[in-house]
Amino acid sequence: MRIVLLGPPGAGKGTQAQKLAEKLGIPHISTGDLFRDNINRATELGLEAKKYLDSGDLVPATLTNRLVDDRLNDADAAEGFILDGFPRSVEQAEALKDMLAARNTTLDAVLEFRVSEQELLDRLKSRGRADDTEDVILNRMKVYRDETAPLLDYYQAELKTVDAIGSLDEVFARALQVLGR
Ligand code: ADP
């Protein structure tokens, strides 16, 4: 299955993505993790991306799209994947459509994890990642509203919404249910 996960920062996408990947036997591809890995290894891409992660802004499309296109070439992604954190804008969604078309394939599902803004703020402040300070969080939420939320309309036809408030296992069960697994 080829699945895209959508949802604001703090919705628990990453954790659910990992559990789904394990259950479905497909790789979890997180652009945030890929960027952080490049930053830790001080690669050229990492050096370029760091200032955007530090401020909570989107890394420019050219860098991001190349990163994903390269990752989709890895053998483990040939039969399916869970994309977590990509696409994050309509521009990226168009790029993804082209990447999939070039591989003669399409998405099977787009899963939206839905959480209220107050719950999100509470969760993020207790998480403690380097980019989880209040002003960076608020900027990431603004970027989500402005750039990413339009994807909910863009993917209207394949969108399945999951209520992301509840225990890890409850949310996971809901995700499997909407995927028909
Ligand atoms: P969260 O979902 O909690 O915001 P992520 O790990 O998904 O965390 O993303 C962290 C940061 O990585 C983003 O704020 C952004 O700077 C960068 N990033 C991740 N994915 C993308 C993307 N698809 N396009 C541009 N920037 C991205």
PDB file of C-alpha atoms and ligand atoms in Angstrom:
ATOM      1  CA  MET A   1       0.000   0.000   0.000  1.00  0.00           C
ATOM      2  CA  ARG A   2       1.073   3.563  -0.704  1.00  0.00           C
ATOM      3  CA  ILE A   3      -0.135   5.796   2.073  1.00  0.00           C
ATOM      4  CA  VAL A   4       0.259   9.481   2.951  1.00  0.00           C
ATOM      5  CA  LEU A   5      -0.278  10.649   6.528  1.00  0.00           C
ATOM      6  CA  LEU A   6      -1.563  14.164   7.153  1.00  0.00           C
ATOM      7  CA  GLY A   7      -2.052  16.028  10.396  1.00  0.00           C
ATOM      8  CA  PRO A   8      -0.674  18.964  12.339  1.00  0.00           C
ATOM      9  CA  PRO A   9       2.607  18.791  14.257  1.00  0.00           C
ATOM     10  CA  GLY A  10       1.997  16.829  17.445  1.00  0.00           C
ATOM     11  CA  ALA A  11      -0.883  14.761  16.058  1.00  0.00           C
ATOM     12  CA  GLY A  12       1.125  11.588  16.654  1.00  0.00           C
ATOM     13  CA  LYS A  13       1.728  10.831  12.985  1.00  0.00           C
ATOM     14  CA  GLY A  14       5.280   9.622  13.549  1.00  0.00           C
ATOM     15  CA  THR A  15       4.370   7.048  16.185  1.00  0.00           C
ATOM     16  CA  GLN A  16       1.381   5.771  14.256  1.00  0.00           C
ATOM     17  CA  ALA A  17       3.398   5.701  11.026  1.00  0.00           C
ATOM     18  CA  GLN A  18       5.953   3.437  12.651  1.00  0.00           C
ATOM     19  CA  LYS A  19       3.308   1.046  13.968  1.00  0.00           C
ATOM     20  CA  LEU A  20       1.505   0.963  10.613  1.00  0.00           C
ATOM     21  CA  ALA A  21       4.765   0.365   8.747  1.00  0.00           C
ATOM     22  CA  GLU A  22       5.551  -2.607  10.962  1.00  0.00           C
ATOM     23  CA  LYS A  23       2.063  -4.053  10.645  1.00  0.00           C
ATOM     24  CA  LEU A  24       1.875  -3.608   6.853  1.00  0.00           C
ATOM     25  CA  GLY A  25       5.508  -4.556   6.159  1.00  0.00           C
ATOM     26  CA  ILE A  26       6.356  -1.358   4.301  1.00  0.00           C
ATOM     27  CA  PRO A  27       8.896   1.376   5.125  1.00  0.00           C
ATOM     28  CA  HIS A  28       8.084   4.463   7.181  1.00  0.00           C
ATOM     29  CA  ILE A  29       9.441   7.467   5.294  1.00  0.00           C
ATOM     30  CA  SER A  30       9.536  10.591   7.453  1.00  0.00           C
ATOM     31  CA  THR A  31      10.965  13.694   5.816  1.00  0.00           C
ATOM     32  CA  GLY A  32      11.534  15.237   9.272  1.00  0.00           C
ATOM     33  CA  ASP A  33      13.598  12.177  10.306  1.00  0.00           C
ATOM     34  CA  LEU A  34      15.505  12.218   7.011  1.00  0.00           C
ATOM     35  CA  PHE A  35      16.355  15.901   7.490  1.00  0.00           C
ATOM     36  CA  ARG A  36      17.382  15.380  11.130  1.00  0.00           C
ATOM     37  CA  ASP A  37      19.570  12.436  10.106  1.00  0.00           C
ATOM     38  CA  ASN A  38      21.281  14.612   7.489  1.00  0.00           C
ATOM     39  CA  ILE A  39      21.764  17.380  10.057  1.00  0.00           C
ATOM     40  CA  ASN A  40      23.346  14.930  12.514  1.00  0.00           C
ATOM     41  CA  ARG A  41      25.706  13.621   9.843  1.00  0.00           C
ATOM     42  CA  ALA A  42      26.468  17.215   8.740  1.00  0.00           C
ATOM     43  CA  THR A  43      25.823  16.418   5.071  1.00  0.00           C
ATOM     44  CA  GLU A  44      25.503  19.238   2.569  1.00  0.00           C
ATOM     45  CA  LEU A  45      21.706  18.750   2.559  1.00  0.00           C
ATOM     46  CA  GLY A  46      21.685  18.821   6.362  1.00  0.00           C
ATOM     47  CA  LEU A  47      23.640  22.058   6.487  1.00  0.00           C
ATOM     48  CA  GLU A  48      21.189  23.656   4.064  1.00  0.00           C
ATOM     49  CA  ALA A  49      18.080  22.337   5.811  1.00  0.00           C
ATOM     50  CA  LYS A  50      19.050  23.145   9.409  1.00  0.00           C
ATOM     51  CA  LYS A  51      17.932  26.770   9.499  1.00  0.00           C
ATOM     52  CA  TYR A  52      14.471  25.845   8.267  1.00  0.00           C
ATOM     53  CA  LEU A  53      13.996  23.133  10.885  1.00  0.00           C
ATOM     54  CA  ASP A  54      15.283  25.495  13.581  1.00  0.00           C
ATOM     55  CA  SER A  55      12.651  28.099  12.693  1.00  0.00           C
ATOM     56  CA  GLY A  56       9.846  25.663  11.828  1.00  0.00           C
ATOM     57  CA  ASP A  57       9.649  26.804   8.209  1.00  0.00           C
ATOM     58  CA  LEU A  58       9.351  24.457   5.247  1.00  0.00           C
ATOM     59  CA  VAL A  59      12.620  23.372   3.680  1.00  0.00           C
ATOM     60  CA  PRO A  60      12.589  24.608   0.043  1.00  0.00           C
ATOM     61  CA  ALA A  61      10.797  22.360  -2.444  1.00  0.00           C
ATOM     62  CA  THR A  62      13.833  21.562  -4.584  1.00  0.00           C
ATOM     63  CA  LEU A  63      15.717  20.029  -1.631  1.00  0.00           C
ATOM     64  CA  THR A  64      12.675  18.278  -0.193  1.00  0.00           C
ATOM     65  CA  ASN A  65      11.395  16.805  -3.440  1.00  0.00           C
ATOM     66  CA  ARG A  66      14.832  15.434  -4.356  1.00  0.00           C
ATOM     67  CA  LEU A  67      15.164  13.849  -0.916  1.00  0.00           C
ATOM     68  CA  VAL A  68      11.837  12.024  -1.321  1.00  0.00           C
ATOM     69  CA  ASP A  69      12.413  11.055  -4.955  1.00  0.00           C
ATOM     70  CA  ASP A  70      15.768   9.486  -3.989  1.00  0.00           C
ATOM     71  CA  ARG A  71      14.224   7.641  -1.052  1.00  0.00           C
ATOM     72  CA  LEU A  72      11.457   6.219  -3.270  1.00  0.00           C
ATOM     73  CA  ASN A  73      14.185   4.677  -5.443  1.00  0.00           C
ATOM     74  CA  ASP A  74      15.329   2.437  -2.594  1.00  0.00           C
ATOM     75  CA  ALA A  75      14.333  -1.191  -3.126  1.00  0.00           C
ATOM     76  CA  ASP A  76      12.320  -1.411   0.101  1.00  0.00           C
ATOM     77  CA  ALA A  77       9.868   1.236  -1.164  1.00  0.00           C
ATOM     78  CA  ALA A  78       9.050  -0.528  -4.433  1.00  0.00           C
ATOM     79  CA  GLU A  79       5.877  -2.225  -3.170  1.00  0.00           C
ATOM     80  CA  GLY A  80       4.627   0.453  -0.804  1.00  0.00           C
ATOM     81  CA  PHE A  81       5.444   3.029   1.831  1.00  0.00           C
ATOM     82  CA  ILE A  82       4.034   5.294   4.470  1.00  0.00           C
ATOM     83  CA  LEU A  83       4.897   8.924   3.835  1.00  0.00           C
ATOM     84  CA  ASP A  84       4.969  10.954   7.044  1.00  0.00           C
ATOM     85  CA  GLY A  85       5.506  14.710   6.702  1.00  0.00           C
ATOM     86  CA  PHE A  86       5.412  14.754   2.922  1.00  0.00           C
ATOM     87  CA  PRO A  87       3.671  16.280   1.067  1.00  0.00           C
ATOM     88  CA  ARG A  88       3.250  19.411   3.184  1.00  0.00           C
ATOM     89  CA  SER A  89       1.999  21.757   0.461  1.00  0.00           C
ATOM     90  CA  VAL A  90      -0.019  21.550  -2.740  1.00  0.00           C
ATOM     91  CA  GLU A  91       3.225  22.131  -4.653  1.00  0.00           C
ATOM     92  CA  GLN A  92       4.761  19.057  -2.986  1.00  0.00           C
ATOM     93  CA  ALA A  93       1.598  17.043  -3.626  1.00  0.00           C
ATOM     94  CA  GLU A  94       1.897  17.835  -7.329  1.00  0.00           C
ATOM     95  CA  ALA A  95       5.550  16.770  -7.233  1.00  0.00           C
ATOM     96  CA  LEU A  96       4.570  13.513  -5.516  1.00  0.00           C
ATOM     97  CA  LYS A  97       1.937  12.858  -8.162  1.00  0.00           C
ATOM     98  CA  ASP A  98       4.646  13.174 -10.821  1.00  0.00           C
ATOM     99  CA  MET A  99       7.049  10.927  -8.887  1.00  0.00           C
ATOM    100  CA  LEU A 100       4.373   8.241  -8.649  1.00  0.00           C
ATOM    101  CA  ALA A 101       3.315   8.635 -12.271  1.00  0.00           C
ATOM    102  CA  ALA A 102       6.947   8.130 -13.307  1.00  0.00           C
ATOM    103  CA  ARG A 103       6.745   4.790 -11.445  1.00  0.00           C
ATOM    104  CA  ASN A 104       3.345   3.947 -12.976  1.00  0.00           C
ATOM    105  CA  THR A 105       1.561   4.046  -9.676  1.00  0.00           C
ATOM    106  CA  THR A 106      -0.757   6.104  -7.457  1.00  0.00           C
ATOM    107  CA  LEU A 107      -1.622   6.515  -3.778  1.00  0.00           C
ATOM    108  CA  ASP A 108      -3.972   4.038  -2.101  1.00  0.00           C
ATOM    109  CA  ALA A 109      -4.949   6.181   0.855  1.00  0.00           C
ATOM    110  CA  VAL A 110      -4.451   9.515   2.579  1.00  0.00           C
ATOM    111  CA  LEU A 111      -4.965   9.369   6.333  1.00  0.00           C
ATOM    112  CA  GLU A 112      -5.682  12.512   8.299  1.00  0.00           C
ATOM    113  CA  PHE A 113      -4.964  12.462  12.053  1.00  0.00           C
ATOM    114  CA  ARG A 114      -7.266  15.036  13.613  1.00  0.00           C
ATOM    115  CA  VAL A 115      -6.569  16.749  16.959  1.00  0.00           C
ATOM    116  CA  SER A 116      -7.665  20.063  18.519  1.00  0.00           C
ATOM    117  CA  GLU A 117      -5.146  22.939  18.671  1.00  0.00           C
ATOM    118  CA  GLN A 118      -5.151  23.084  22.488  1.00  0.00           C
ATOM    119  CA  GLU A 119      -4.344  19.369  22.751  1.00  0.00           C
ATOM    120  CA  LEU A 120      -1.525  19.890  20.243  1.00  0.00           C
ATOM    121  CA  LEU A 121       0.103  22.698  22.201  1.00  0.00           C
ATOM    122  CA  ASP A 122      -0.028  20.640  25.396  1.00  0.00           C
ATOM    123  CA  ARG A 123       1.503  17.596  23.695  1.00  0.00           C
ATOM    124  CA  LEU A 124       4.270  19.496  21.921  1.00  0.00           C
ATOM    125  CA  LYS A 125       5.383  21.400  24.972  1.00  0.00           C
ATOM    126  CA  SER A 126       5.856  18.166  26.888  1.00  0.00           C
ATOM    127  CA  ARG A 127       7.776  16.453  24.062  1.00  0.00           C
ATOM    128  CA  GLY A 128      10.981  18.464  24.346  1.00  0.00           C
ATOM    129  CA  ARG A 129      12.516  18.130  20.857  1.00  0.00           C
ATOM    130  CA  ALA A 130      14.959  20.911  19.892  1.00  0.00           C
ATOM    131  CA  ASP A 131      12.341  22.595  17.676  1.00  0.00           C
ATOM    132  CA  ASP A 132       9.588  22.290  20.291  1.00  0.00           C
ATOM    133  CA  THR A 133       9.940  25.765  21.840  1.00  0.00           C
ATOM    134  CA  GLU A 134       6.738  27.795  21.951  1.00  0.00           C
ATOM    135  CA  ASP A 135       7.450  30.272  19.125  1.00  0.00           C
ATOM    136  CA  VAL A 136       8.773  27.556  16.799  1.00  0.00           C
ATOM    137  CA  ILE A 137       5.717  25.396  17.591  1.00  0.00           C
ATOM    138  CA  LEU A 138       3.377  28.303  16.840  1.00  0.00           C
ATOM    139  CA  ASN A 139       5.181  28.905  13.550  1.00  0.00           C
ATOM    140  CA  ARG A 140       4.926  25.200  12.597  1.00  0.00           C
ATOM    141  CA  MET A 141       1.185  25.379  13.323  1.00  0.00           C
ATOM    142  CA  LYS A 142       0.824  28.474  11.170  1.00  0.00           C
ATOM    143  CA  VAL A 143       2.749  26.766   8.350  1.00  0.00           C
ATOM    144  CA  TYR A 144       0.412  23.780   8.753  1.00  0.00           C
ATOM    145  CA  ARG A 145      -2.700  25.964   8.510  1.00  0.00           C
ATOM    146  CA  ASP A 146      -1.424  28.002   5.551  1.00  0.00           C
ATOM    147  CA  GLU A 147       0.489  25.416   3.501  1.00  0.00           C
ATOM    148  CA  THR A 148      -0.567  21.919   4.544  1.00  0.00           C
ATOM    149  CA  ALA A 149      -4.258  22.126   5.504  1.00  0.00           C
ATOM    150  CA  PRO A 150      -5.232  22.875   1.854  1.00  0.00           C
ATOM    151  CA  LEU A 151      -4.173  19.283   1.140  1.00  0.00           C
ATOM    152  CA  LEU A 152      -7.288  18.095   2.984  1.00  0.00           C
ATOM    153  CA  ASP A 153      -9.275  19.466   0.033  1.00  0.00           C
ATOM    154  CA  TYR A 154      -6.686  18.477  -2.529  1.00  0.00           C
ATOM    155  CA  TYR A 155      -6.943  14.823  -1.413  1.00  0.00           C
ATOM    156  CA  GLN A 156     -10.700  14.927  -0.799  1.00  0.00           C
ATOM    157  CA  ALA A 157     -11.312  11.798  -2.899  1.00  0.00           C
ATOM    158  CA  GLU A 158      -8.866   9.536  -1.043  1.00  0.00           C
ATOM    159  CA  LEU A 159      -8.994  11.163   2.405  1.00  0.00           C
ATOM    160  CA  LYS A 160      -9.827   9.092   5.495  1.00  0.00           C
ATOM    161  CA  THR A 161     -10.015  10.894   8.826  1.00  0.00           C
ATOM    162  CA  VAL A 162      -8.884   9.340  12.106  1.00  0.00           C
ATOM    163  CA  ASP A 163      -9.760  10.850  15.490  1.00  0.00           C
ATOM    164  CA  ALA A 164      -6.265  11.121  17.018  1.00  0.00           C
ATOM    165  CA  ILE A 165      -7.362  11.757  20.598  1.00  0.00           C
ATOM    166  CA  GLY A 166      -7.093   8.626  22.693  1.00  0.00           C
ATOM    167  CA  SER A 167      -4.454   6.079  23.634  1.00  0.00           C
ATOM    168  CA  LEU A 168      -1.793   4.978  21.178  1.00  0.00           C
ATOM    169  CA  ASP A 169      -3.529   1.653  20.715  1.00  0.00           C
ATOM    170  CA  GLU A 170      -6.974   3.188  20.301  1.00  0.00           C
ATOM    171  CA  VAL A 171      -5.745   5.539  17.579  1.00  0.00           C
ATOM    172  CA  PHE A 172      -3.857   2.692  15.897  1.00  0.00           C
ATOM    173  CA  ALA A 173      -6.980   0.536  15.856  1.00  0.00           C
ATOM    174  CA  ARG A 174      -8.949   3.381  14.248  1.00  0.00           C
ATOM    175  CA  ALA A 175      -6.248   3.841  11.603  1.00  0.00           C
ATOM    176  CA  LEU A 176      -6.273   0.145  10.705  1.00  0.00           C
ATOM    177  CA  GLN A 177     -10.037   0.192  10.544  1.00  0.00           C
ATOM    178  CA  VAL A 178     -10.235   3.076   8.053  1.00  0.00           C
ATOM    179  CA  LEU A 179      -7.544   1.326   5.971  1.00  0.00           C
ATOM    180  CA  GLY A 180      -9.693  -1.812   5.960  1.00  0.00           C
ATOM    181  CA  ARG A 181      -6.968  -3.888   7.689  1.00  0.00           C
TER     182      ARG A 181
HETATM  183  P1  ADP B   1       6.310  17.887  13.034  1.00  0.00           P
HETATM  184  O1  ADP B   1       5.302  17.090  12.264  1.00  0.00           O
HETATM  185  O2  ADP B   1       6.227  17.656  14.501  1.00  0.00           O
HETATM  186  O3  ADP B   1       6.318  19.341  12.674  1.00  0.00           O
HETATM  187  P2  ADP B   1       8.492  16.797  11.371  1.00  0.00           P
HETATM  188  O4  ADP B   1       9.568  15.925  11.881  1.00  0.00           O
HETATM  189  O5  ADP B   1       7.522  16.214  10.424  1.00  0.00           O
HETATM  190  O6  ADP B   1       7.762  17.368  12.674  1.00  0.00           O
HETATM  191  O7  ADP B   1       9.132  18.098  10.666  1.00  0.00           O
HETATM  192  C1  ADP B   1      10.082  18.899  11.312  1.00  0.00           C
HETATM  193  C2  ADP B   1      10.596  19.980  10.357  1.00  0.00           C
HETATM  194  O8  ADP B   1      11.237  19.380   9.208  1.00  0.00           O
HETATM  195  C3  ADP B   1       9.535  20.908   9.760  1.00  0.00           C
HETATM  196  O9  ADP B   1       9.191  21.955  10.655  1.00  0.00           O
HETATM  197  C4  ADP B   1      10.247  21.408   8.490  1.00  0.00           C
HETATM  198  O10 ADP B   1      11.207  22.412   8.803  1.00  0.00           O
HETATM  199  C5  ADP B   1      11.021  20.162   8.029  1.00  0.00           C
HETATM  200  N1  ADP B   1      10.221  19.362   7.071  1.00  0.00           N
HETATM  201  C6  ADP B   1       9.738  18.113   7.285  1.00  0.00           C
HETATM  202  N2  ADP B   1       9.049  17.673   6.223  1.00  0.00           N
HETATM  203  C7  ADP B   1       9.073  18.681   5.299  1.00  0.00           C
HETATM  204  C8  ADP B   1       8.522  18.862   4.002  1.00  0.00           C
HETATM  205  N3  ADP B   1       7.760  17.909   3.417  1.00  0.00           N
HETATM  206  N4  ADP B   1       8.762  20.024   3.356  1.00  0.00           N
HETATM  207  C9  ADP B   1       9.509  20.977   3.909  1.00  0.00           C
HETATM  208  N5  ADP B   1      10.030  20.904   5.146  1.00  0.00           N
HETATM  209  C10 ADP B   1       9.837  19.761   5.840  1.00  0.00           C
END
